[in-house]
CSV table of C-alpha atoms in Angstrom, one decimal:
chain,number,residue,atom,x,y,z
P,1,UNK,CA,-6.3,76.2,27.7
P,2,UNK,CA,-7.3,79.0,30.2
P,3,UNK,CA,-10.5,79.4,27.8
P,4,UNK,CA,-11.3,76.0,29.2
P,5,UNK,CA,-11.0,77.1,32.4
P,6,UNK,CA,-13.2,79.9,32.3
P,7,UNK,CA,-15.7,78.2,30.2
P,8,UNK,CA,-16.3,74.8,32.0
P,9,UNK,CA,-19.2,73.2,29.9
P,10,UNK,CA,-21.0,70.4,31.6
P,11,UNK,CA,-22.5,67.3,29.7
P,12,UNK,CA,-25.9,68.3,28.4
P,13,UNK,CA,-28.8,66.3,29.1
P,14,UNK,CA,-31.3,67.9,26.6
P,15,UNK,CA,-34.2,70.3,27.5
P,16,UNK,CA,-37.0,71.5,25.2
P,17,UNK,CA,-36.0,74.9,23.7
P,18,UNK,CA,-37.1,76.8,20.5
P,19,UNK,CA,-34.4,78.4,18.3
P,20,UNK,CA,-34.1,82.0,16.8
P,21,UNK,CA,-33.8,83.0,12.9
P,22,UNK,CA,-29.9,83.8,14.2
P,23,UNK,CA,-29.2,80.5,15.5
P,24,UNK,CA,-29.4,81.3,19.1
P,25,UNK,CA,-31.1,78.3,21.5
P,26,UNK,CA,-33.6,79.7,24.5
P,27,UNK,CA,-35.8,78.2,26.6
P,28,UNK,CA,-39.1,80.3,27.0
P,29,UNK,CA,-42.4,80.1,29.4
P,30,UNK,CA,-44.3,82.8,28.4
P,31,UNK,CA,-45.7,85.1,31.1
P,32,UNK,CA,-49.3,85.3,31.8
P,33,UNK,CA,-51.0,88.3,30.5
P,34,UNK,CA,-49.9,91.4,32.2
P,35,UNK,CA,-46.7,89.4,33.9
P,36,UNK,CA,-43.5,90.3,33.5
P,37,UNK,CA,-40.5,87.7,32.3
P,38,UNK,CA,-37.7,86.7,33.8
P,39,UNK,CA,-34.7,86.4,31.0
P,40,UNK,CA,-31.8,84.6,32.7
P,41,UNK,CA,-28.4,84.2,31.9
P,42,UNK,CA,-26.6,81.5,33.6
P,43,UNK,CA,-23.5,80.4,34.8
P,44,UNK,CA,-20.3,78.9,33.3
P,45,UNK,CA,-21.1,75.4,34.5
P,46,UNK,CA,-24.8,75.5,33.7
P,47,UNK,CA,-26.8,75.4,30.7
P,48,UNK,CA,-30.4,75.3,29.4
P,49,UNK,CA,-31.2,71.7,30.9
P,50,UNK,CA,-29.8,72.5,34.4
P,51,UNK,CA,-31.5,75.9,35.2
P,52,UNK,CA,-34.8,74.6,33.6
P,53,UNK,CA,-36.2,74.0,37.0
P,54,UNK,CA,-36.2,77.9,37.7
P,55,UNK,CA,-38.9,78.3,34.8
P,56,UNK,CA,-41.3,76.7,37.2
P,57,UNK,CA,-40.3,78.5,40.4
P,58,UNK,CA,-40.8,81.6,38.8
P,59,UNK,CA,-44.0,80.5,37.1
P,60,UNK,CA,-45.5,80.1,40.8
P,61,UNK,CA,-45.0,83.9,40.9
P,62,UNK,CA,-46.8,84.7,38.2
P,63,UNK,CA,-43.6,85.2,36.0
P,64,UNK,CA,-42.7,84.4,32.7
P,65,UNK,CA,-39.5,82.9,32.2
P,66,UNK,CA,-36.8,82.8,29.1
P,67,UNK,CA,-33.1,81.5,29.4
P,68,UNK,CA,-30.5,82.3,26.5
P,69,UNK,CA,-28.0,79.7,25.7
P,70,UNK,CA,-24.5,80.9,24.8
P,71,UNK,CA,-22.5,79.2,21.9
P,72,UNK,CA,-20.5,76.2,22.9
P,73,UNK,CA,-23.1,75.2,25.5
P,74,UNK,CA,-26.1,72.9,25.5
P,75,UNK,CA,-27.6,72.5,22.2
P,76,UNK,CA,-25.1,74.9,21.0
P,77,UNK,CA,-22.0,72.3,21.8
P,78,UNK,CA,-19.3,72.4,19.4
P,79,UNK,CA,-19.6,76.1,18.7
P,80,UNK,CA,-16.5,78.5,19.5
P,81,UNK,CA,-16.9,79.9,22.6
P,82,UNK,CA,-15.8,83.5,23.6
P,83,UNK,CA,-17.1,87.0,24.9
P,84,UNK,CA,-18.1,88.5,21.9
P,85,UNK,CA,-20.1,85.1,20.5
P,86,UNK,CA,-21.8,84.7,24.2
P,87,UNK,CA,-22.7,88.8,23.9
P,88,UNK,CA,-24.2,88.1,20.8
P,89,UNK,CA,-26.1,85.3,21.4
P,90,UNK,CA,-27.6,86.9,24.7
P,91,UNK,CA,-28.8,90.0,22.2
P,92,UNK,CA,-30.0,87.7,19.7
P,93,UNK,CA,-32.2,86.2,22.1
P,94,UNK,CA,-33.3,89.4,23.5
P,95,UNK,CA,-34.3,90.7,20.0
P,96,UNK,CA,-36.3,87.5,19.3
P,97,UNK,CA,-38.5,88.0,22.8
P,98,UNK,CA,-39.1,91.4,21.7
P,99,UNK,CA,-40.0,90.5,18.4
P,100,UNK,CA,-42.6,88.1,20.0
P,101,UNK,CA,-44.1,91.1,22.2
P,102,UNK,CA,-42.2,91.2,25.7
P,103,UNK,CA,-41.4,94.9,25.8
P,104,UNK,CA,-38.3,96.0,28.1
P,105,UNK,CA,-40.7,97.2,30.7
P,106,UNK,CA,-41.6,94.1,31.4
P,107,UNK,CA,-38.3,92.6,31.3
P,108,UNK,CA,-36.2,91.5,34.7
P,109,UNK,CA,-32.9,90.7,33.0
P,110,UNK,CA,-31.3,88.1,35.5
P,111,UNK,CA,-27.4,87.1,35.1
P,112,UNK,CA,-25.9,84.9,37.7
P,113,UNK,CA,-22.4,84.3,38.1
P,114,UNK,CA,-20.6,84.6,34.5
P,115,UNK,CA,-24.3,85.4,33.2
P,116,UNK,CA,-24.1,88.5,35.8
P,117,UNK,CA,-21.3,90.2,33.1
P,118,UNK,CA,-23.3,89.5,30.3
P,119,UNK,CA,-26.4,90.9,31.6
P,120,UNK,CA,-24.4,93.8,33.0
P,121,UNK,CA,-23.1,94.5,29.5
P,122,UNK,CA,-26.3,94.1,27.6
P,123,UNK,CA,-27.7,96.9,30.4
P,124,UNK,CA,-25.0,99.0,29.6
P,125,UNK,CA,-25.4,99.0,26.1
P,126,UNK,CA,-29.0,100.0,26.1
P,127,UNK,CA,-31.0,96.6,25.9
P,128,UNK,CA,-32.8,97.0,28.9
P,129,UNK,CA,-34.6,100.4,26.7
P,130,UNK,CA,-36.9,100.7,24.5
P,131,UNK,CA,-39.2,103.4,23.4
P,132,UNK,CA,-41.9,102.8,25.9
P,133,UNK,CA,-39.4,102.6,29.0
P,134,UNK,CA,-36.7,100.6,30.2
P,135,UNK,CA,-36.3,96.9,32.4
P,136,UNK,CA,-34.6,96.1,35.9
P,137,UNK,CA,-31.6,94.1,36.4
P,138,UNK,CA,-30.4,91.7,38.7
P,139,UNK,CA,-27.2,90.4,39.0
P,140,UNK,CA,-26.6,87.3,41.2
P,141,UNK,CA,-23.0,86.5,42.6
P,142,UNK,CA,-21.5,88.7,40.4
P,143,UNK,CA,-17.7,89.4,40.1
P,144,UNK,CA,-16.0,92.6,38.9
P,145,UNK,CA,-14.0,91.2,36.2
P,146,UNK,CA,-12.8,88.0,35.1
P,147,UNK,CA,-8.9,89.0,35.4
P,148,UNK,CA,-9.7,89.5,39.2
P,149,UNK,CA,-11.2,86.1,39.2
P,150,UNK,CA,-8.2,84.7,37.4
P,151,UNK,CA,-5.9,86.4,39.6
P,152,UNK,CA,-7.7,84.7,42.7
P,153,UNK,CA,-5.9,81.3,41.7
P,154,UNK,CA,-3.0,82.9,40.0
P,155,UNK,CA,-1.7,86.0,41.9
P,156,UNK,CA,-0.5,88.7,39.4
P,157,UNK,CA,-1.5,86.9,36.4
P,158,UNK,CA,-0.9,89.2,33.3
P,159,UNK,CA,-4.3,91.3,32.6
P,160,UNK,CA,-3.2,90.7,28.6
P,161,UNK,CA,-2.8,87.0,28.8
P,162,UNK,CA,-6.6,86.6,30.0
P,163,UNK,CA,-8.7,85.8,26.5
P,164,UNK,CA,-12.0,86.9,27.8
P,165,UNK,CA,-11.9,90.0,30.7
P,166,UNK,CA,-15.6,90.4,31.5
P,167,UNK,CA,-14.8,94.0,33.5
P,168,UNK,CA,-18.1,94.6,34.6
P,169,UNK,CA,-16.4,97.1,37.1
P,170,UNK,CA,-15.4,99.4,33.9
P,171,UNK,CA,-19.3,99.6,32.8
P,172,UNK,CA,-20.9,99.5,36.0
P,173,UNK,CA,-21.7,103.6,35.9
P,174,UNK,CA,-23.4,103.3,32.3
P,175,UNK,CA,-26.3,100.8,33.9
P,176,UNK,CA,-29.2,103.2,34.3
P,177,UNK,CA,-32.0,101.1,35.0
P,178,UNK,CA,-33.1,99.6,38.7
P,179,UNK,CA,-30.7,97.3,39.7
P,180,UNK,CA,-30.6,94.5,42.3
P,181,UNK,CA,-27.5,92.7,43.3
P,182,UNK,CA,-27.9,89.3,45.3
P,183,UNK,CA,-24.9,87.5,46.8
P,184,UNK,CA,-24.4,84.7,49.1
P,185,UNK,CA,-22.7,85.8,52.5
P,186,UNK,CA,-20.5,82.6,52.8
P,187,UNK,CA,-19.5,82.8,48.7
P,188,UNK,CA,-16.3,80.9,48.6
P,189,UNK,CA,-16.1,81.6,44.8
P,190,UNK,CA,-17.0,84.8,44.3
P,191,UNK,CA,-15.9,87.1,47.2
P,192,UNK,CA,-19.2,89.2,48.5
P,193,UNK,CA,-17.0,92.2,48.3
P,194,UNK,CA,-17.0,92.2,44.5
P,195,UNK,CA,-21.0,92.8,44.5
P,196,UNK,CA,-20.2,95.9,47.3
P,197,UNK,CA,-18.1,97.3,44.6
P,198,UNK,CA,-20.2,97.1,41.8
P,199,UNK,CA,-23.3,98.3,44.2
P,200,UNK,CA,-21.0,101.6,44.9
P,201,UNK,CA,-20.6,102.4,41.3
P,202,UNK,CA,-24.2,101.3,39.4
P,203,UNK,CA,-26.4,104.9,40.2
P,204,UNK,CA,-29.5,102.9,40.9
P,205,UNK,CA,-28.3,99.5,43.0
P,206,UNK,CA,-29.9,98.0,45.5
P,207,UNK,CA,-27.9,94.9,47.3
P,208,UNK,CA,-28.9,92.1,49.1
P,209,UNK,CA,-26.1,89.9,51.2
P,210,UNK,CA,-28.0,86.4,51.7
P,211,UNK,CA,-26.7,85.0,55.2
P,212,UNK,CA,-25.9,81.1,55.3
P,213,UNK,CA,-25.4,80.5,51.5
P,214,UNK,CA,-22.4,79.9,49.2
P,215,UNK,CA,-22.3,80.2,45.8
P,216,UNK,CA,-24.0,77.2,44.8
P,217,UNK,CA,-26.7,77.2,47.1
P,218,UNK,CA,-29.0,80.2,46.6
P,219,UNK,CA,-31.9,78.7,44.9
P,220,UNK,CA,-32.0,76.0,47.6
P,221,UNK,CA,-35.2,76.0,49.6
P,222,UNK,CA,-36.1,78.3,51.2
P,223,UNK,CA,-34.5,80.7,48.8
P,224,UNK,CA,-34.2,84.3,50.5
P,225,UNK,CA,-32.5,84.7,46.6
P,226,UNK,CA,-35.9,83.9,44.8
P,227,UNK,CA,-38.1,86.0,47.3
P,228,UNK,CA,-35.9,89.2,46.6
P,229,UNK,CA,-35.9,88.9,42.9
P,230,UNK,CA,-39.6,88.0,43.0
P,231,UNK,CA,-40.0,91.2,45.0
P,232,UNK,CA,-38.0,93.3,42.9
P,233,UNK,CA,-39.9,92.4,39.5
P,234,UNK,CA,-42.8,93.8,41.3
C-alpha cells in the first residue's frame, strides 16, 4: 500500500520514444553539433508523455533532451516498481546515450522531485564521469529522503517500514560534480529547507530559490527554473 503512495503512476497518453537493448524506454531529441544534452529524470506523478514538452523548451536554447522512463511508468506500465529497478533503468538509459556518443562532459543530468534522488544516486556512483571528464547535476525540488517525506504525513513512521528510502542526504557528500539545486520558495510538498540541507553537504553546490513558485509551477512561463538551468549548462 505504501509503495503505491510513493509511486503514484499517471495514465499514459503515449509518446514517440526509443527502447534500449536492456528494455529501458527513453525519449531522445539529440543536441545540435557541439551542444550539451539535458538527461531528465521525472517525478513520481509524471511519465515520458507528460514531460515531453520540456524537450522543446530546452531545444530553443540549443540543448538536446533525453528522458529516461522508470519501470511501471508510461510504456513500462505493469512492471514492478522499486528503487533498485528505477536505478537500474536510469543507469541503462545513460549507458545507451553514452554508446550513442554522448560524453559525460556534455551531459546535464536533471532530476526533479523523485528524479532528484535518482539523479543524486547516479552521480554519487560515478555515472556522470568518464575518461574525458565529468558532467553536471541539477536537482529540482529535491528531498533529503523518502522516510522524511513519509514522516511529514505520518509522524514517527518507522524507518524500516518505508520500502524504498531514497536517502539522498546519506550520499550527498559523494557527489563531486558541479551541482545546481533549484527549489520553489512556496513549495508545499517538499520543504525548501531540504534542498538547503543537501546544498550544505554536496561539495560543489549552488542553490537557487525561486520566489512565487510551488512544487508544480516551476516550469510555467516565465520560468526562472528553466533560465537558471540553461545558464548552468553553459
